[in-house]
Amino acid sequence: MTSPLLTGLNAEQRAAVTLPRQSALILAGAGSGKTRVLTTRMAWLIQTGQVSPQGLLAVTFTNKAAREMLARLSTLLPINTRGMWIGTFHGLCNRLLRAHFREARLPQLFQILDSQDQLSAIKRVMRALNIDEERHAPRQVQQFINGHKEEGRRPAAIEPFDMHSRVQRDIYIAYEAQCQKEGVVDFAELLLRSVELLQANESIREHYRARFPFVLVDEFQDTNRLQYVWLKLLAGSENAVFAVGDDDQSIYGFRGAEVGNMRDFERDYGLTEIIRLEQNYRSFGNILDAANALIRHNQGRLGKNLWTTAGPGQPIRVFEAGSDGDEARFVVEEVRALLGDGLALSEMALLYRSNAQSRVLEHALFSAGIGYRVYGGLRFFERMEVKHALAYLRLAANPDDDGAFLRVVNFPPRGLGARSLETLQSHAASAGQSLQQAARHVALSGKAATGLNTFLLCVDRLRATAEAVPLAELVSAMLEESGLVQHYRQEREGADRVENLEELVAAASGFENDSELSDLAAFLSHASLEAGEHEAAPGADALQLMTVHAAKGLEFQAVFVCGLEEGLFPHENALSEADGLEEERRLMYVAITRARQRLYLTRAESRMLHGQVRYGLRSRFIDEIPESLCRWLSTAQPAWKSSDRFLTAMPKREATTPARSEERPFANQPFRIGQSVSHAKFGAGVVLKCEGSGGDARVQVNFRDAGVKWLALGFARLTPS
DNA sequence: TACATCTTTATTTTT
DNA sequence: TAAAGATGTA
C-alpha cells in the first residue's frame, strides 16, 4: 500500500522522499520539483512515524522559502506547525541564541543589526579610532569583517599581511567590543555566536542533536563555510541530513557561498550516492536544451542534464538591436504580441544583469502604456522613517543601543548639534557608559539642553508604555511621542513616509509572536531578520522587471533576457575574479531556466553606460547556445523592410551585417563604430573609434580578451567578422 | 541646520 | 547619466 503522499512523484523524487534514515544529497535541477520533494519528505517522515514534527529541523535562506515550506507542509498533513524549527539560518540562530543567551554571553534582549546598521556602527568605530575613511573605506571594512566571520575567524585568528589589513583587524577588534557593549549582533555574528555556542557547550550540542534526528537544508549550494560548520555541529554522524541543492544554480559565490560544500558534504557524511532530479516540469525542450548546452561549458560540475516530456516547444528568439533604446522597443512590441496571444502581463518577465538596465526598459514600457513592476530597491523595514521609528522602539527595549540613540536623539530635530553630541560621546567614553546613561547623568546635573531632556523623557515614557500596553498601541504611541508623524506631516513630500509609519502600526497589530520573548523584542528581531517584500505592489497585472539574481526560484511563461553583451553579461568585473566567468554562466543558466514557454535573448550593439555610449560584442553566452534551437530576429536590415522586421527569420551572419553608410565617419573607411572585427593576435573585438583616412587611418578596438587598443589600419590585419 | 553645489562612482545582495 | 555622498554657504 502506498501513501497518497507519494502519488504523482517520479521515481527519483519518490526515492528521495522515502530514503531511510541516512544523510543524502539531492541534486535538484531547476524546475524539478525541489520544494515538493522537500516538503513531502518532511510529511513522509512524520506520517510514517519516524519523527514527530518537533524532531524536524528545516533550514532555508529566505523567509519566503521558509514560509512556503511551512504552508505546503500543512496542506500535506493536518498538523500544527507552530513551534516547528523551520526557518532561515539566521532566524534559527536567533532562536538558539535567545534560548541560551547567557551561555552565548549576550543580553536577553540583544538587538540585531541589519547591513545598514552594521555599516554605521563600523563608521562610528572608525571615528572613535580616528581612522581616515578615505584610506580605509567603511564598506571594505564591513566586507573584511563579514568575510572573516563567515570563515569563522575572530580577530585573534587573523594574520595581518600589511598595514591595511592590520588597521582593518584593529577596527574588527574595536567593532566587536562596541557591539558587545551595546548588546547588538550583526547577521554574521548570529551564525558565528551560534557556532561558538555549540562548539563550547557539549550539553547544548547534544541536546539539539538528540532533538533533531532529521535535518533538511534547502539551496545547499548557497551555504557559506560558517553555515556548513553550523550544520555539522547540529547534525552529528547520528543525524540524517537531507541536503537539496543545485551546483549549477550557485550564483552567490561573491557573497561567500561555497559550492564546494556539496563535495565536502559527500565526503564528510560518507555519502554513497547522489540522487539527481533531472526531469523538469517547467520548460519546453528547446529551453532546456539551451540551458544544458550552455552550462556544459563549465568545469567541475557534479553533472546533470535536464529533460522533459513536454516536447521542444517554440524556438528561442534572439534579437540584436542597434541600441539599448531599440532593444527596449523590440521588447515592447513582443510584449504586445504576447498580450495579443492571451498571455497575462504578470506571466512575463524582463531579466537583466544589473539594475541600471531597467531605466531604458521602463522608459519604453511607460511610453507604451504597459504596466510594469520593478523588483529591488528599498524594502519596508529598510526605509529611513521606519528605521527611525524602530530606533525609538529599540531604545525602549535596550538602553545601551548607542546606534539607535544617535539615530534619533536629534530626529525630529531638537536643536542638538554635532558639538553637544561630541561632548556627550566623550562623557560616555570616559565613564564607560552608554550614551543614554551619560545623557541621563548630564540631565541630572541640570546642565543638559532642553532638547536632550525632551528626548530622554520620551524614551522613559516609551519604556513605561511598553510594559503596559499591547505592541500596536506602543508603536502608535511612539509615533506621537517621538514627534515623527508630526514631523513628516509638515514635510512637503512626507505623505508617503507618514503612510509607511501608519503601515508600521498595522504590521505591529498583525504581528504574531511565536517566541518566548516579549512582543516588542520579537517584533524588533522580526524587523531586522525580515526586511519585508521588495517593493510589493501586488494586485495589478504587471510585467515583472528584475535582475537575474532576483529571479532565482521564480518562473514565467515568457522571459526576456536583456543586455546580452560582453562586459555586461558576462559582467566585465567577473572576468578578473576566480570562478567569475563560470558564476556568470550559472547566472545565465538561472535566467534561461525561468522560462516556461517562450524565451527571448536580446542584446544591443550600443548602449548608454555611465553617461557614455559603449559598444559591446555579442555575449559569448548567446554563442554557446546551439543555433538549431534559435530563431534569429533582426533589425539590421534596410529601413524599407522595417514593417516586418520583427517577423523575419534571419541567419546569424546577416544579423550583424553592417549598416548604413551615414554611420561611418568617413565614407572610404572600411570600419564603422560598433562593428565586430577580428584580429589575428587579439581575437574578437568591436570598433570604438575611427580616426584619419587612407594610409593614416586608425581605429580603436575593444577586444574581448585583450582590452582596448589603437590599431593603425596600414599595419594591423583587421578583418570584419 | 538647511540647502546648494561639488565630486565621485557605477554588478549581483537570500540574512 | 544620475544618484549618493561630501563639502560649502546662508
XYZ file of C-alpha atoms (C1' of nucleotides) in Angstrom:
746
model
C 0.000 0.000 0.000
C 1.414 3.351 -0.982
C 0.774 6.570 0.805
C -1.220 9.198 -1.081
C 1.723 11.457 -0.327
C 3.708 9.633 -2.975
C 1.233 9.739 -5.823
C 2.365 11.828 -8.722
C 6.024 11.648 -7.797
C 8.502 10.327 -10.323
C 10.890 7.523 -9.415
C 13.732 9.775 -8.294
C 11.503 12.080 -6.324
C 9.969 9.084 -4.638
C 13.361 7.637 -3.862
C 14.402 10.898 -2.259
C 11.223 11.278 -0.246
C 11.319 7.732 1.121
C 15.019 7.477 1.861
C 15.762 5.643 5.102
C 17.360 7.485 7.988
C 20.626 8.480 6.397
C 22.260 11.600 5.075
C 21.716 12.354 1.427
C 22.463 14.906 -1.229
C 19.659 15.635 -3.653
C 20.877 17.324 -6.789
C 17.719 19.093 -7.827
C 17.695 20.764 -11.215
C 15.711 23.883 -11.960
C 12.001 23.145 -12.131
C 12.425 19.565 -10.961
C 10.017 19.786 -8.042
C 12.594 20.535 -5.377
C 10.271 22.162 -2.874
C 7.743 19.441 -3.365
C 10.325 16.792 -2.577
C 11.499 18.672 0.486
C 8.038 19.164 1.940
C 6.832 15.697 1.011
C 9.913 14.240 2.669
C 9.004 16.003 5.884
C 5.403 14.890 5.665
C 6.505 11.338 4.901
C 8.820 11.170 7.889
C 6.058 12.387 10.169
C 3.330 10.244 8.671
C 5.362 7.069 8.837
C 6.076 7.759 12.469
C 9.833 8.146 12.015
C 9.813 11.522 13.663
C 7.481 13.983 15.340
C 7.058 17.464 13.886
C 9.221 18.715 16.762
C 12.057 16.452 15.678
C 12.461 18.071 12.275
C 14.794 20.927 11.590
C 14.481 22.550 8.189
C 16.627 25.456 7.137
C 16.327 27.809 4.194
C 17.930 31.047 3.070
C 14.927 33.253 2.678
C 11.917 33.849 4.818
C 9.804 33.389 1.741
C 11.130 29.870 1.216
C 10.584 29.057 4.881
C 7.014 30.309 4.746
C 6.320 28.354 1.597
C 7.706 25.197 3.134
C 5.531 25.652 6.179
C 2.456 26.387 4.086
C 2.935 23.368 1.852
C 3.636 21.089 4.743
C 0.363 21.996 6.381
C -1.528 21.246 3.185
C 0.050 17.789 3.135
C -0.590 16.914 6.754
C -3.100 18.142 9.312
C -0.507 19.102 11.881
C 0.113 22.148 13.952
C 3.284 23.646 12.531
C 3.595 26.190 15.295
C 6.790 25.754 17.228
C 8.436 23.719 14.489
C 12.026 24.608 13.699
C 11.544 25.652 10.124
C 13.261 28.873 9.232
C 16.225 30.702 7.825
C 19.741 30.128 9.083
C 19.596 33.499 10.745
C 16.131 33.036 12.145
C 17.043 29.710 13.720
C 20.276 31.130 15.102
C 18.313 33.937 16.644
C 16.087 31.372 18.292
C 19.060 29.403 19.540
C 20.786 32.453 20.964
C 17.654 33.716 22.678
C 17.228 30.342 24.325
C 20.835 30.269 25.523
C 21.655 33.941 25.809
C 23.710 33.528 28.982
C 25.898 30.786 27.576
C 26.308 32.889 24.442
C 27.322 35.879 26.563
C 24.547 38.055 25.228
C 21.872 40.133 26.890
C 18.459 38.532 26.607
C 17.165 41.430 24.576
C 20.085 41.741 22.187
C 19.253 43.648 19.028
C 20.063 42.582 15.502
C 21.873 44.952 13.173
C 20.983 44.815 9.517
C 23.627 45.699 6.918
C 22.854 49.417 7.111
C 23.072 49.424 10.893
C 26.295 47.489 10.743
C 27.871 49.956 8.360
C 27.012 52.916 10.542
C 28.305 51.054 13.587
C 31.591 50.485 11.759
C 31.799 54.150 10.802
C 31.282 55.053 14.426
C 34.092 52.756 15.491
C 36.360 54.254 12.879
C 35.606 57.773 14.017
C 36.357 56.777 17.595
C 39.679 55.303 16.491
C 40.437 58.341 14.360
C 40.799 56.312 11.222
C 40.654 58.081 7.914
C 37.669 56.936 5.882
C 39.479 57.868 2.699
C 42.252 55.416 3.329
C 40.009 52.698 4.687
C 36.620 52.624 3.052
C 33.997 51.621 5.615
C 32.377 49.317 3.094
C 35.616 47.453 2.607
C 35.975 47.143 6.336
C 32.465 45.766 6.509
C 33.344 43.184 3.886
C 36.536 42.367 5.726
C 34.710 41.765 8.990
C 31.865 39.788 7.451
C 34.241 37.819 5.290
C 36.254 36.720 8.289
C 33.214 35.988 10.396
C 31.817 33.841 7.607
C 35.020 31.865 7.650
C 34.618 31.505 11.384
C 37.529 33.780 12.259
C 37.740 36.123 15.216
C 40.352 38.911 15.069
C 42.865 36.844 17.036
C 42.939 34.295 14.230
C 43.779 36.871 11.576
C 47.340 37.285 10.384
C 47.688 40.806 9.011
C 49.926 40.862 5.958
C 50.248 44.619 5.541
C 49.358 47.938 7.158
C 45.965 47.887 5.583
C 44.842 44.549 6.901
C 46.367 45.420 10.242
C 44.169 48.500 10.525
C 41.164 46.521 9.360
C 41.808 43.936 12.011
C 42.073 46.648 14.641
C 38.726 48.010 13.556
C 37.288 44.499 13.745
C 38.550 44.244 17.333
C 37.041 47.584 18.337
C 33.827 46.846 16.476
C 33.388 43.590 18.371
C 33.919 45.375 21.659
C 31.415 48.041 20.721
C 28.771 45.516 19.692
C 29.271 43.545 22.873
C 28.962 46.675 24.983
C 25.832 47.807 23.201
C 24.213 44.399 23.160
C 23.872 44.155 19.379
C 24.800 41.463 16.864
C 25.084 41.611 13.093
C 23.908 38.914 10.701
C 27.191 37.050 10.529
C 27.505 37.257 14.290
C 24.229 35.367 14.706
C 25.839 32.451 12.916
C 29.252 32.724 14.483
C 27.905 33.048 18.018
C 25.711 30.012 17.486
C 28.639 28.024 16.171
C 30.788 29.012 19.122
C 27.949 28.222 21.485
C 27.580 24.741 20.066
C 31.314 24.169 19.947
C 31.932 25.228 23.514
C 28.906 23.637 25.078
C 28.632 19.924 24.675
C 25.399 19.539 26.596
C 23.607 22.073 24.447
C 25.008 20.499 21.320
C 23.935 17.026 22.362
C 20.528 18.315 23.343
C 19.848 19.572 19.832
C 21.409 16.569 18.161
C 19.049 14.380 20.130
C 16.088 16.589 19.479
C 16.524 16.761 15.691
C 17.256 13.343 14.218
C 16.349 14.761 10.810
C 17.817 17.952 9.395
C 16.792 19.301 5.989
C 18.600 22.007 4.053
C 17.271 23.947 1.099
C 19.505 25.634 -1.537
C 22.521 23.882 -0.130
C 24.767 25.273 -2.885
C 24.351 28.721 -1.341
C 25.678 27.862 2.108
C 28.880 29.529 3.219
C 31.617 27.929 5.267
C 30.194 29.028 8.578
C 26.715 27.769 7.773
C 28.150 24.395 6.884
C 30.073 24.273 10.168
C 26.827 25.189 11.936
C 25.078 22.301 10.198
C 27.791 19.856 11.120
C 27.559 20.914 14.749
C 23.806 20.441 14.845
C 23.895 17.238 12.898
C 26.497 14.738 14.005
C 27.068 11.355 12.474
C 23.889 10.012 14.088
C 21.677 12.608 12.457
C 20.331 12.410 8.935
C 20.977 15.482 6.827
C 18.840 15.815 3.721
C 20.509 18.484 1.640
C 18.889 19.738 -1.525
C 20.750 21.916 -3.953
C 21.954 22.584 -7.466
C 25.586 23.443 -8.095
C 24.621 24.872 -11.476
C 22.500 27.487 -9.762
C 25.166 28.730 -7.401
C 25.136 32.472 -8.038
C 26.110 33.891 -4.667
C 29.761 32.980 -4.620
C 30.545 36.680 -4.460
C 28.815 36.759 -1.083
C 30.761 33.875 0.311
C 28.580 30.972 -0.816
C 30.773 27.926 -1.164
C 29.644 25.365 -3.749
C 32.471 23.210 -2.523
C 30.303 22.452 0.493
C 28.439 19.980 -1.699
C 31.565 17.938 -2.338
C 32.623 18.300 1.293
C 29.228 17.113 2.409
C 29.579 13.997 0.280
C 32.928 13.309 1.893
C 32.167 14.350 5.489
C 28.997 12.313 5.711
C 30.309 9.403 3.666
C 27.536 9.563 1.095
C 27.470 6.690 -1.313
C 25.188 8.206 -3.887
C 23.615 11.395 -5.036
C 20.010 11.449 -6.101
C 19.517 13.513 -9.219
C 16.237 15.167 -10.042
C 16.592 15.900 -13.729
C 13.057 15.697 -15.029
C 11.861 19.239 -15.487
C 8.215 20.169 -15.139
C 8.549 23.797 -16.092
C 10.003 24.410 -19.529
C 9.763 23.130 -23.070
C 12.599 21.111 -24.568
C 14.321 23.829 -26.567
C 14.707 25.923 -23.468
C 16.146 23.030 -21.504
C 18.460 22.058 -24.345
C 19.745 25.612 -24.424
C 20.345 25.579 -20.684
C 22.083 22.202 -20.824
C 24.301 23.254 -23.717
C 25.276 26.487 -22.024
C 26.141 25.004 -18.664
C 28.239 22.258 -20.246
C 30.884 24.946 -20.769
C 31.534 24.974 -17.022
C 34.188 22.749 -15.471
C 33.960 20.619 -12.370
C 30.211 20.274 -12.170
C 28.552 17.488 -10.282
C 26.826 16.834 -13.586
C 23.184 16.914 -14.533
C 21.030 17.109 -17.643
C 17.517 18.471 -17.607
C 14.850 16.782 -19.693
C 11.138 16.990 -20.243
C 8.270 15.119 -21.818
C 6.716 18.380 -22.936
C 8.201 18.452 -26.445
C 10.519 21.050 -27.961
C 8.123 23.974 -27.969
C 8.967 27.280 -29.596
C 12.425 28.227 -30.763
C 14.407 30.641 -28.657
C 14.145 34.082 -30.158
C 17.341 36.016 -30.465
C 17.323 39.688 -31.276
C 20.227 42.018 -31.874
C 19.266 45.652 -31.618
C 21.253 48.642 -32.766
C 20.918 50.418 -29.459
C 19.577 49.916 -25.970
C 16.581 52.020 -26.987
C 15.887 49.725 -29.934
C 16.218 46.736 -27.675
C 13.606 48.193 -25.350
C 11.246 48.962 -28.224
C 11.605 45.428 -29.504
C 10.668 44.124 -26.080
C 7.610 46.378 -26.032
C 6.481 45.093 -29.426
C 6.901 41.485 -28.403
C 5.157 42.014 -25.103
C 2.231 43.474 -27.013
C 2.209 40.487 -29.326
C 2.263 38.084 -26.391
C -0.591 40.003 -24.779
C -2.443 39.531 -28.046
C -1.828 35.807 -27.737
C -3.605 35.879 -24.411
C -0.655 35.860 -22.066
C -1.072 37.893 -18.899
C 1.465 40.628 -18.231
C 2.310 39.122 -14.880
C 3.305 35.938 -16.700
C 6.111 37.772 -18.478
C 9.425 38.866 -17.074
C 12.244 41.115 -18.190
C 15.502 39.977 -16.698
C 18.767 41.857 -16.725
C 22.218 41.608 -15.213
C 22.317 44.954 -13.444
C 19.677 47.264 -12.078
C 20.852 50.221 -14.155
C 19.469 48.480 -17.224
C 15.904 48.830 -16.054
C 15.788 52.554 -16.818
C 15.663 52.300 -20.591
C 13.229 49.421 -20.430
C 10.987 51.275 -18.019
C 11.021 54.317 -20.229
C 9.858 52.338 -23.241
C 7.204 50.499 -21.257
C 5.946 53.709 -19.743
C 5.676 55.370 -23.148
C 3.805 52.363 -24.441
C 1.417 52.386 -21.502
C 2.368 48.887 -20.385
C 2.059 48.331 -16.657
C 5.191 47.024 -15.019
C 6.672 46.355 -11.645
C 10.337 46.628 -10.781
C 11.742 44.431 -8.052
C 14.605 45.696 -5.953
C 15.166 48.888 -4.103
C 14.373 49.616 -0.510
C 12.196 47.272 1.450
C 9.718 48.243 4.078
C 11.843 47.877 7.184
C 14.793 49.497 5.425
C 13.076 52.818 4.796
C 14.509 55.762 6.640
C 11.343 56.724 8.504
C 10.731 53.142 9.544
C 14.303 52.799 10.768
C 13.846 55.941 12.811
C 10.693 54.599 14.370
C 12.370 51.286 15.117
C 15.245 53.131 16.782
C 12.820 54.570 19.338
C 11.471 51.101 19.984
C 14.968 49.709 20.294
C 15.825 52.288 22.899
C 12.771 51.279 24.846
C 13.947 47.675 24.801
C 17.681 48.167 25.209
C 19.088 51.346 26.803
C 22.643 50.512 25.695
C 21.929 50.706 21.983
C 24.060 53.702 21.047
C 23.371 53.271 17.355
C 19.676 53.723 17.948
C 20.372 56.613 20.299
C 22.451 58.510 17.751
C 19.942 57.863 15.031
C 17.057 59.608 16.750
C 18.430 61.749 19.584
C 18.088 64.672 17.233
C 15.433 63.393 14.935
C 12.985 65.047 14.651
C 15.378 67.990 15.206
C 15.624 69.068 18.837
C 18.463 71.518 18.472
C 21.167 69.046 19.439
C 24.087 69.844 17.203
C 27.263 67.969 16.469
C 29.196 69.598 19.301
C 26.738 68.671 22.057
C 26.773 65.094 20.834
C 30.536 65.119 20.751
C 30.771 66.169 24.377
C 28.176 63.577 25.258
C 30.170 60.924 23.479
C 33.353 61.840 25.269
C 31.498 61.782 28.600
C 30.190 58.355 27.797
C 33.567 57.099 26.649
C 35.445 58.274 29.717
C 32.809 56.923 32.090
C 32.458 53.684 30.165
C 28.754 54.287 29.852
C 26.256 54.084 27.086
C 25.173 57.351 25.510
C 21.807 57.145 27.162
C 23.357 56.642 30.588
C 25.735 59.524 30.018
C 22.870 61.677 28.834
C 20.911 60.900 31.976
C 23.908 61.804 34.036
C 24.164 65.165 32.313
C 20.415 65.667 32.673
C 20.565 65.017 36.420
C 23.259 67.626 36.793
C 20.843 70.093 35.282
C 23.231 71.076 32.530
C 21.500 69.302 29.679
C 19.984 71.137 26.759
C 16.193 71.127 26.766
C 16.171 69.039 23.627
C 18.056 66.282 25.374
C 15.659 66.353 28.309
C 12.713 66.131 25.973
C 14.274 63.151 24.280
C 15.059 61.309 27.498
C 11.546 61.885 28.784
C 10.203 60.496 25.560
C 12.276 57.328 25.931
C 11.180 56.992 29.560
C 7.555 57.212 28.635
C 8.031 54.679 25.877
C 9.675 52.224 28.214
C 6.809 52.582 30.651
C 4.277 52.242 27.855
C 5.985 49.143 26.532
C 5.272 47.314 29.768
C 1.660 48.402 29.943
C 0.011 48.173 26.551
C -0.130 45.861 23.524
C 2.506 46.221 20.824
C 0.406 48.078 18.279
C -0.590 50.643 20.861
C 3.019 51.117 21.831
C 4.021 51.712 18.231
C 1.199 54.135 17.806
C 2.146 55.971 21.000
C 5.767 56.066 19.904
C 4.850 57.774 16.651
C 3.102 60.522 18.587
C 5.537 60.826 21.498
C 8.589 60.986 19.289
C 7.081 63.606 17.043
C 7.928 61.544 13.962
C 4.483 61.628 12.423
C 4.111 65.300 13.137
C 7.481 65.960 11.595
C 6.688 64.143 8.380
C 3.243 65.695 8.159
C 4.891 69.083 7.931
C 7.298 67.964 5.295
C 6.313 68.695 1.710
C 6.982 65.200 0.446
C 6.311 63.445 3.705
C 2.947 61.899 2.852
C 4.449 58.559 1.823
C 6.531 58.480 4.948
C 3.527 59.090 7.157
C 1.785 56.316 5.324
C 4.692 53.959 5.963
C 4.661 54.837 9.636
C 0.990 54.014 9.785
C 1.801 50.817 7.983
C 4.221 50.049 10.790
C 1.350 50.200 13.274
C -0.566 47.809 11.061
C 2.453 45.486 10.913
C 2.653 45.568 14.696
C -1.004 44.759 15.213
C -0.823 41.895 12.740
C 2.372 40.541 14.240
C 2.189 37.053 15.641
C 4.746 36.357 18.293
C 5.558 32.662 18.420
C 8.573 33.039 20.662
C 9.236 33.213 24.369
C 10.273 36.832 24.042
C 8.192 39.880 24.768
C 6.186 41.108 21.819
C 8.414 44.138 21.447
C 11.665 42.186 21.399
C 10.238 39.645 18.987
C 8.936 42.371 16.723
C 12.328 44.058 16.615
C 14.006 40.768 15.690
C 11.418 40.262 13.027
C 12.073 43.737 11.613
C 15.801 43.026 11.304
C 15.548 39.488 10.047
C 12.725 40.031 7.623
C 13.003 43.357 5.907
C 9.767 42.778 4.043
C 8.851 42.289 0.431
C 10.852 44.042 -2.233
C 8.640 46.850 -3.397
C 5.429 44.958 -3.018
C 2.681 46.379 -5.187
C 0.578 43.320 -5.848
C -2.875 43.144 -7.288
C -2.391 44.832 -10.620
C -1.427 42.676 -13.564
C 2.026 43.958 -14.379
C 5.094 42.968 -16.341
C 7.832 41.803 -13.979
C 11.219 43.512 -14.157
C 14.132 42.267 -12.085
C 17.750 41.236 -12.034
C 18.547 37.631 -12.811
C 19.581 37.177 -9.193
C 16.172 38.297 -8.022
C 14.505 35.881 -10.444
C 16.053 32.784 -8.918
C 13.342 30.408 -7.828
C 10.667 32.103 -9.947
C 9.111 31.070 -13.244
C 7.257 32.840 -16.048
C 5.511 31.861 -19.254
C 7.691 34.262 -21.196
C 11.121 35.535 -20.269
C 13.249 38.212 -21.909
C 16.913 38.186 -21.012
C 18.177 41.625 -21.994
C 21.593 43.155 -22.418
C 23.434 40.033 -23.545
C 26.682 41.781 -24.304
C 30.248 41.081 -23.369
C 31.152 43.283 -20.446
C 27.617 43.412 -19.197
C 26.583 39.780 -19.160
C 29.102 38.269 -18.508
C 29.987 41.336 -16.494
C 33.485 42.668 -17.109
C 34.321 42.690 -13.403
C 33.577 38.999 -13.188
C 36.197 38.099 -15.765
C 39.015 39.006 -13.410
C 37.574 37.066 -10.489
C 38.343 33.474 -9.740
C 35.397 31.408 -10.949
C 33.871 34.699 -12.116
C 33.023 33.665 -15.652
C 31.574 30.366 -14.529
C 29.386 32.088 -11.994
C 28.172 34.428 -14.725
C 27.372 31.387 -16.818
C 25.430 29.851 -13.970
C 23.587 33.129 -13.719
C 22.687 32.837 -17.379
C 21.601 29.272 -16.713
C 19.283 30.519 -13.997
C 17.906 33.160 -16.364
C 17.157 30.650 -19.122
C 15.524 28.134 -16.836
C 12.994 30.689 -15.577
C 11.069 30.409 -18.852
C 8.198 28.003 -19.357
C 7.168 28.558 -22.987
C 8.935 31.472 -24.528
C 12.468 32.684 -24.192
C 13.909 35.808 -25.777
C 17.577 36.710 -25.737
C 18.352 40.275 -26.680
C 21.410 42.439 -26.972
C 22.217 45.958 -28.117
C 25.185 46.923 -30.265
C 25.444 50.228 -28.471
C 24.351 51.106 -25.006
C 24.449 54.197 -22.819
C 26.518 53.270 -19.807
C 27.838 55.714 -17.212
C 26.851 58.574 -19.442
C 28.839 57.256 -22.367
C 27.909 55.235 -25.385
C 29.542 51.839 -25.222
C 29.835 49.249 -27.922
C 29.816 45.704 -26.736
C 30.260 42.415 -28.518
C 27.508 39.882 -28.531
C 27.663 37.864 -25.318
C 29.505 34.583 -25.601
C 26.534 33.027 -23.849
C 24.424 33.520 -26.963
C 27.063 31.711 -28.988
C 27.126 28.858 -26.508
C 23.537 28.003 -27.322
C 23.146 25.768 -30.372
C 21.887 27.696 -33.354
C 19.420 24.956 -34.156
C 17.412 25.932 -31.082
C 17.233 29.581 -32.032
C 15.375 31.812 -34.387
C 17.245 34.977 -35.140
C 15.228 38.154 -35.465
C 16.994 41.214 -36.632
C 16.638 44.911 -37.078
C 19.839 45.272 -39.052
C 18.087 45.388 -42.364
C 17.318 48.079 -44.874
C 14.853 50.515 -43.447
C 12.223 49.905 -46.141
C 11.627 46.414 -44.800
C 11.197 47.579 -41.262
C 7.457 46.938 -41.155
C 8.009 43.208 -40.885
C 11.402 43.328 -39.287
C 10.316 41.520 -36.147
C 8.778 38.677 -38.048
C 11.632 37.831 -40.347
C 13.843 34.954 -39.506
C 17.420 35.781 -40.299
C 20.521 33.667 -40.390
C 23.070 34.546 -37.748
C 25.599 36.130 -40.073
C 23.208 38.636 -41.516
C 22.070 39.737 -38.139
C 25.270 41.654 -37.589
C 25.694 42.841 -41.129
C 26.684 46.492 -41.075
C 24.931 49.130 -41.747
C 24.059 52.332 -43.304
C 26.831 54.447 -44.682
C 25.811 57.570 -42.778
C 27.048 55.873 -39.629
C 30.591 55.890 -40.926
C 32.696 58.892 -40.093
C 34.456 58.691 -43.469
C 32.978 57.147 -46.499
C 36.148 55.441 -47.623
C 36.813 53.783 -44.309
C 36.357 50.058 -44.130
C 35.232 50.047 -40.494
C 32.402 51.696 -38.668
C 31.835 52.308 -34.974
C 30.233 49.377 -33.266
C 31.343 46.895 -35.897
C 32.543 43.458 -34.866
C 36.052 42.741 -36.057
C 38.695 40.142 -35.521
C 42.455 40.363 -35.270
C 44.990 37.597 -35.744
C 46.602 38.166 -32.366
C 43.999 39.924 -30.227
C 40.992 37.928 -31.369
C 37.436 39.223 -31.456
C 36.605 42.837 -30.705
C 34.401 45.742 -31.513
C 35.297 49.099 -33.067
C 35.079 52.023 -30.654
C 36.523 54.912 -32.671
C 37.757 55.669 -36.181
C 40.286 58.381 -36.979
C 42.033 59.629 -40.104
C 41.679 58.132 -43.526
C 43.639 56.311 -46.182
C 47.112 55.280 -45.006
C 46.806 57.168 -41.706
C 43.553 55.602 -40.670
C 43.479 54.312 -37.128
C 40.751 52.529 -35.270
C 40.283 51.930 -31.585
C 39.065 48.428 -30.835
C 37.753 46.884 -27.656
C 38.904 43.275 -27.710
C 37.067 40.694 -25.706
C 40.203 39.283 -24.208
C 42.930 41.825 -24.893
C 41.136 45.033 -23.890
C 41.076 48.393 -25.664
C 43.765 49.002 -28.321
C 44.507 51.522 -31.067
C 45.383 49.921 -34.370
C 46.841 51.540 -37.471
C 44.981 50.081 -40.415
C 48.132 50.310 -42.546
C 49.720 47.639 -40.354
C 47.072 45.796 -38.451
C 45.396 42.853 -40.045
C 41.908 43.635 -39.005
C 39.014 41.901 -40.680
C 35.279 42.355 -40.311
C 33.561 39.449 -38.625
C 20.576 73.437 10.463
C 19.130 73.511 5.810
C 20.043 73.902 1.383
C 23.016 74.232 -2.661
C 26.840 72.789 -5.170
C 30.659 69.854 -5.976
C 32.724 65.340 -6.547
C 32.783 60.633 -7.083
C 31.325 56.494 -8.705
C 28.929 52.955 -11.171
C 27.494 44.018 -10.573
C 24.850 40.849 -8.429
C 22.953 41.098 -2.444
C 18.639 35.441 0.271
C 20.000 37.359 6.119
C 23.554 59.625 -16.860
C 22.176 60.228 -12.275
C 22.438 59.144 -7.600
C 24.738 59.397 -3.363
C 27.951 61.472 -0.507
C 30.889 65.235 0.833
C 31.734 69.921 1.300
C 30.490 74.790 1.327
C 27.294 78.749 2.136
C 23.258 81.486 4.098
